[in-house]
Amino acid sequence: SAHGPLTGRHVIVTSGPTHEAIDPVRYIANRSSGKQGHAIAAAAAAAGARVTLVSGPVTLPDPPGCDVVRVESARDMFAAVERALPADVFIGAAAVADWRVDVAPQKIKKEKGARAPVFSLVENPDILAGVAGGARRPRLVVGFAAETQDVIAHAREKLIRKGCDLIVANDVSEGSGVFGGDANEAHLVSRDGVESWPRLAKAAVATRLVGRLADILATCEAA
Ligand code: C5P
């Protein structure tokens, strides 16, 4: 495998959406292609890290050099992340569904004249907050924030609330072309401040992010 600034490090990345079953044939999900998370996993592997990519359902090929664990639901994703710990870095790039449905064991039938079913939602665990607050907290915990307004203020709030070290914030408002697209306009938000990057290909965002993480780890070690 590649030798680079992350050689000897273990990096866990979550990517893609989660699917929360309603019944055996239906689900609710978040909108996510997995492109950014997969690109980060590939970049971390190219930088020499051992990478565990925990991926929800996506149509992307497995990135080269990564151990890929495929999951469906948020709870499955959390369990897979916990099995993969310990790690030096955790990057939560998945679009995890905030709620799940109490699953019906059989397909819900559409009966003539019957009322539409009503679902009550149950809150899913927050994987990022759980990892950041857990006993085996990686040295660096990185989250994503997809916002449509006040991008940086919301990212700062998320950083504190979830206990992470960095938030990669981006504007997903209509017309930004971020969803499913190949480019991202990211702001790297930490307790020290904000670094705003120009519009870059998702692969370039991944390479930059991995470079910054390697620098931060090296600085921690030197201190
Ligand atoms: O709160 P919000 O969903 O906007 O936060 C986004 C960040 O939190 C992302 O890094 C996402 O992967 C993570 N997250 C998570 N588990 C959840 C919800 C969000 O890990 N249940």
GROMACS .gro file of C-alpha atoms and ligand atoms in nm:
model
  244
    1SER     CA    1   0.000   0.000   0.000
    2ALA     CA    2   0.097   0.363  -0.039
    3HIS     CA    3   0.347   0.526   0.193
    4GLY     CA    4   0.271   0.882   0.295
    5PRO     CA    5   0.191   1.131   0.569
    6LEU     CA    6  -0.074   0.901   0.719
    7THR     CA    7   0.131   0.581   0.722
    8GLY     CA    8   0.069   0.394   1.048
    9ARG     CA    9  -0.264   0.571   1.111
   10HIS     CA   10  -0.609   0.416   1.115
   11VAL     CA   11  -0.881   0.634   0.963
   12ILE     CA   12  -1.253   0.553   0.981
   13VAL     CA   13  -1.483   0.724   0.732
   14THR     CA   14  -1.862   0.704   0.711
   15SER     CA   15  -2.015   0.776   0.372
   16GLY     CA   16  -2.341   0.770   0.181
   17PRO     CA   17  -2.696   0.775   0.312
   18THR     CA   18  -2.856   0.538   0.558
   19HIS     CA   19  -3.175   0.354   0.469
   20GLU     CA   20  -3.431   0.316   0.744
   21ALA     CA   21  -3.679   0.039   0.669
   22ILE     CA   22  -4.052   0.108   0.689
   23ASP     CA   23  -4.142  -0.250   0.598
   24PRO     CA   24  -3.958  -0.520   0.399
   25VAL     CA   25  -3.994  -0.326   0.071
   26ARG     CA   26  -3.990   0.044   0.169
   27TYR     CA   27  -3.748   0.282   0.337
   28ILE     CA   28  -3.680   0.645   0.416
   29ALA     CA   29  -3.342   0.793   0.340
   30ASN     CA   30  -3.138   1.109   0.314
   31ARG     CA   31  -3.014   1.241  -0.017
   32SER     CA   32  -2.647   1.148  -0.052
   33SER     CA   33  -2.434   1.014  -0.336
   34GLY     CA   34  -2.142   0.920  -0.111
   35LYS     CA   35  -1.904   1.090  -0.354
   36GLN     CA   36  -1.735   1.313  -0.095
   37GLY     CA   37  -1.698   1.044   0.171
   38HIS     CA   38  -1.564   0.788  -0.075
   39ALA     CA   39  -1.319   1.045  -0.214
   40ILE     CA   40  -1.192   1.112   0.140
   41ALA     CA   41  -1.145   0.741   0.206
   42ALA     CA   42  -0.950   0.706  -0.120
   43ALA     CA   43  -0.734   1.010  -0.038
   44ALA     CA   44  -0.658   0.880   0.313
   45ALA     CA   45  -0.554   0.542   0.169
   46ALA     CA   46  -0.338   0.715  -0.091
   47ALA     CA   47  -0.173   0.906   0.197
   48GLY     CA   48  -0.075   0.573   0.355
   49ALA     CA   49  -0.350   0.527   0.615
   50ARG     CA   50  -0.527   0.202   0.691
   51VAL     CA   51  -0.883   0.304   0.605
   52THR     CA   52  -1.211   0.154   0.719
   53LEU     CA   53  -1.493   0.293   0.504
   54VAL     CA   54  -1.836   0.232   0.655
   55SER     CA   55  -2.074   0.297   0.369
   56GLY     CA   56  -2.449   0.316   0.342
   57PRO     CA   57  -2.615   0.210   0.015
   58VAL     CA   58  -2.437   0.385  -0.275
   59THR     CA   59  -2.381   0.307  -0.642
   60LEU     CA   60  -2.011   0.397  -0.629
   61PRO     CA   61  -1.727   0.146  -0.670
   62ASP     CA   62  -1.521   0.066  -0.359
   63PRO     CA   63  -1.232   0.311  -0.335
   64PRO     CA   64  -0.893   0.143  -0.382
   65GLY     CA   65  -0.701   0.035  -0.075
   66CYS     CA   66  -0.987   0.062   0.177
   67ASP     CA   67  -1.159  -0.197   0.394
   68VAL     CA   68  -1.523  -0.138   0.304
   69VAL     CA   69  -1.804  -0.231   0.543
   70ARG     CA   70  -2.149  -0.201   0.385
   71VAL     CA   71  -2.446  -0.114   0.606
   72GLU     CA   72  -2.807  -0.008   0.564
   73SER     CA   73  -2.935   0.169   0.874
   74ALA     CA   74  -2.794   0.427   1.114
   75ARG     CA   75  -2.783   0.174   1.394
   76ASP     CA   76  -2.590  -0.070   1.171
   77MET     CA   77  -2.353   0.211   1.076
   78PHE     CA   78  -2.288   0.300   1.441
   79ALA     CA   79  -2.224  -0.065   1.530
   80ALA     CA   80  -1.980  -0.103   1.237
   81VAL     CA   81  -1.793   0.212   1.344
   82GLU     CA   82  -1.766   0.083   1.702
   83ARG     CA   83  -1.630  -0.249   1.573
   84ALA     CA   84  -1.371  -0.058   1.367
   85LEU     CA   85  -1.243   0.150   1.663
   86PRO     CA   86  -0.984   0.237   1.784
   87ALA     CA   87  -0.866   0.485   1.524
   88ASP     CA   88  -0.654   0.797   1.497
   89VAL     CA   89  -0.910   0.983   1.289
   90PHE     CA   90  -1.288   0.959   1.248
   91ILE     CA   91  -1.453   1.140   0.958
   92GLY     CA   92  -1.832   1.138   0.956
   93ALA     CA   93  -1.928   1.218   0.598
   94ALA     CA   94  -2.243   1.007   0.588
   95ALA     CA   95  -2.587   1.162   0.560
   96VAL     CA   96  -2.733   0.968   0.850
   97ALA     CA   97  -3.111   0.960   0.881
   98ASP     CA   98  -3.209   1.143   1.200
   99TRP     CA   99  -3.512   0.924   1.253
  100ARG     CA  100  -3.623   0.571   1.187
  101VAL     CA  101  -3.962   0.410   1.171
  102ASP     CA  102  -4.080   0.126   1.389
  103VAL     CA  103  -4.043  -0.142   1.124
  104ALA     CA  104  -4.349  -0.341   1.017
  105PRO     CA  105  -4.258  -0.711   0.986
  106GLN     CA  106  -4.473  -0.757   0.673
  107LYS     CA  107  -4.533  -0.537   0.370
  108ILE     CA  108  -4.793  -0.273   0.453
  109LYS     CA  109  -5.083  -0.333   0.212
  110LYS     CA  110  -5.275  -0.060   0.033
  111GLU     CA  111  -5.636  -0.154   0.104
  112LYS     CA  112  -5.913   0.003  -0.100
  113GLY     CA  113  -6.086   0.280   0.094
  114ALA     CA  114  -5.849   0.247   0.389
  115ARG     CA  115  -5.671   0.548   0.534
  116ALA     CA  116  -5.308   0.615   0.449
  117PRO     CA  117  -5.078   0.480   0.721
  118VAL     CA  118  -4.927   0.721   0.970
  119PHE     CA  119  -4.573   0.655   1.091
  120SER     CA  120  -4.426   0.768   1.417
  121LEU     CA  121  -4.055   0.830   1.406
  122VAL     CA  122  -3.792   0.725   1.659
  123GLU     CA  123  -3.468   0.922   1.694
  124ASN     CA  124  -3.153   0.754   1.565
  125PRO     CA  125  -2.823   0.767   1.755
  126ASP     CA  126  -2.586   1.046   1.653
  127ILE     CA  127  -2.279   0.856   1.539
  128LEU     CA  128  -2.050   1.160   1.524
  129ALA     CA  129  -2.145   1.281   1.873
  130GLY     CA  130  -2.119   0.926   2.007
  131VAL     CA  131  -1.769   0.876   1.868
  132ALA     CA  132  -1.654   1.222   1.984
  133GLY     CA  133  -1.787   1.162   2.336
  134GLY     CA  134  -1.690   0.795   2.360
  135ALA     CA  135  -1.421   0.626   2.568
  136ARG     CA  136  -1.216   0.542   2.260
  137ARG     CA  137  -1.232   0.888   2.107
  138PRO     CA  138  -0.995   0.916   1.810
  139ARG     CA  139  -0.740   1.197   1.828
  140LEU     CA  140  -0.922   1.379   1.547
  141VAL     CA  141  -1.298   1.377   1.500
  142VAL     CA  142  -1.428   1.547   1.187
  143GLY     CA  143  -1.789   1.614   1.095
  144PHE     CA  144  -1.971   1.759   0.797
  145ALA     CA  145  -2.239   2.023   0.792
  146ALA     CA  146  -2.463   2.070   0.492
  147GLU     CA  147  -2.639   2.401   0.541
  148THR     CA  148  -2.859   2.625   0.332
  149GLN     CA  149  -2.797   2.949   0.528
  150ASP     CA  150  -2.562   3.095   0.794
  151VAL     CA  151  -2.324   2.815   0.701
  152ILE     CA  152  -2.037   2.906   0.933
  153ALA     CA  153  -2.245   2.997   1.239
  154HIS     CA  154  -2.433   2.667   1.216
  155ALA     CA  155  -2.108   2.477   1.168
  156ARG     CA  156  -1.956   2.637   1.481
  157GLU     CA  157  -2.262   2.546   1.682
  158LYS     CA  158  -2.242   2.187   1.551
  159LEU     CA  159  -1.870   2.165   1.635
  160ILE     CA  160  -1.938   2.249   1.999
  161ARG     CA  161  -2.260   2.051   2.036
  162LYS     CA  162  -2.116   1.731   1.889
  163GLY     CA  163  -1.772   1.769   2.044
  164CYS     CA  164  -1.569   1.740   1.725
  165ASP     CA  165  -1.241   1.903   1.630
  166LEU     CA  166  -1.331   2.011   1.280
  167ILE     CA  167  -1.642   2.065   1.075
  168VAL     CA  168  -1.632   2.070   0.698
  169ALA     CA  169  -1.919   2.301   0.615
  170ASN     CA  170  -2.075   2.349   0.278
  171ASP     CA  171  -2.358   2.538   0.122
  172VAL     CA  172  -2.614   2.301  -0.025
  173SER     CA  173  -2.875   2.565  -0.103
  174GLU     CA  174  -3.059   2.527  -0.430
  175GLY     CA  175  -2.840   2.608  -0.725
  176SER     CA  176  -2.515   2.527  -0.543
  177GLY     CA  177  -2.493   2.202  -0.741
  178VAL     CA  178  -2.331   2.023  -0.450
  179PHE     CA  179  -2.581   1.739  -0.416
  180GLY     CA  180  -2.476   1.457  -0.647
  181GLY     CA  181  -2.237   1.695  -0.821
  182ASP     CA  182  -1.861   1.668  -0.847
  183ALA     CA  183  -1.766   1.997  -0.682
  184ASN     CA  184  -1.785   2.136  -0.330
  185GLU     CA  185  -1.726   2.477  -0.175
  186ALA     CA  186  -1.603   2.395   0.172
  187HIS     CA  187  -1.522   2.591   0.486
  188LEU     CA  188  -1.302   2.418   0.742
  189VAL     CA  189  -1.433   2.528   1.081
  190SER     CA  190  -1.234   2.462   1.401
  191ARG     CA  191  -1.223   2.622   1.745
  192ASP     CA  192  -0.940   2.841   1.614
  193GLY     CA  193  -1.122   2.983   1.316
  194VAL     CA  194  -1.239   2.927   0.962
  195GLU     CA  195  -1.047   2.838   0.650
  196SER     CA  196  -1.258   2.890   0.337
  197TRP     CA  197  -1.161   2.696   0.029
  198PRO     CA  198  -1.249   2.785  -0.328
  199ARG     CA  199  -1.489   2.573  -0.529
  200LEU     CA  200  -1.302   2.247  -0.580
  201ALA     CA  201  -1.371   1.902  -0.718
  202LYS     CA  202  -1.475   1.662  -0.441
  203ALA     CA  203  -1.152   1.469  -0.502
  204ALA     CA  204  -0.953   1.790  -0.444
  205VAL     CA  205  -1.150   1.869  -0.125
  206ALA     CA  206  -1.062   1.518  -0.008
  207THR     CA  207  -0.690   1.557  -0.080
  208ARG     CA  208  -0.675   1.895   0.095
  209LEU     CA  209  -0.865   1.770   0.395
  210VAL     CA  210  -0.641   1.465   0.431
  211GLY     CA  211  -0.333   1.689   0.403
  212ARG     CA  212  -0.464   1.917   0.678
  213LEU     CA  213  -0.542   1.620   0.903
  214ALA     CA  214  -0.191   1.479   0.856
  215ASP     CA  215  -0.045   1.821   0.948
  216ILE     CA  216  -0.263   1.849   1.259
  217LEU     CA  217  -0.169   1.497   1.375
  218ALA     CA  218   0.200   1.571   1.321
  219THR     CA  219   0.167   1.896   1.517
  220CYS     CA  220  -0.010   1.716   1.807
  221GLU     CA  221   0.272   1.466   1.821
  222ALA     CA  222   0.543   1.733   1.819
  223ALA     CA  223   0.373   1.921   2.104
  224C5P     O1  224  -2.672   1.743   1.268
  224C5P     P1  225  -2.635   1.711   1.128
  224C5P     O2  226  -2.699   1.587   1.074
  224C5P     O3  227  -2.642   1.826   1.032
  224C5P     O4  228  -2.478   1.680   1.140
  224C5P     C1  229  -2.406   1.633   1.032
  224C5P     C2  230  -2.286   1.559   1.080
  224C5P     O5  231  -2.320   1.466   1.183
  224C5P     C3  232  -2.224   1.475   0.971
  224C5P     O6  233  -2.085   1.464   0.997
  224C5P     C4  234  -2.295   1.341   0.989
  224C5P     O7  235  -2.221   1.234   0.935
  224C5P     C5  236  -2.307   1.332   1.140
  224C5P     N1  237  -2.422   1.256   1.190
  224C5P     C6  238  -2.404   1.132   1.249
  224C5P     N2  239  -2.512   1.065   1.301
  224C5P     C7  240  -2.637   1.117   1.294
  224C5P     C8  241  -2.656   1.243   1.234
  224C5P     C9  242  -2.548   1.309   1.182
  224C5P     O8  243  -2.290   1.084   1.256
  224C5P     N3  244  -2.739   1.048   1.344
   0.00000   0.00000   0.00000
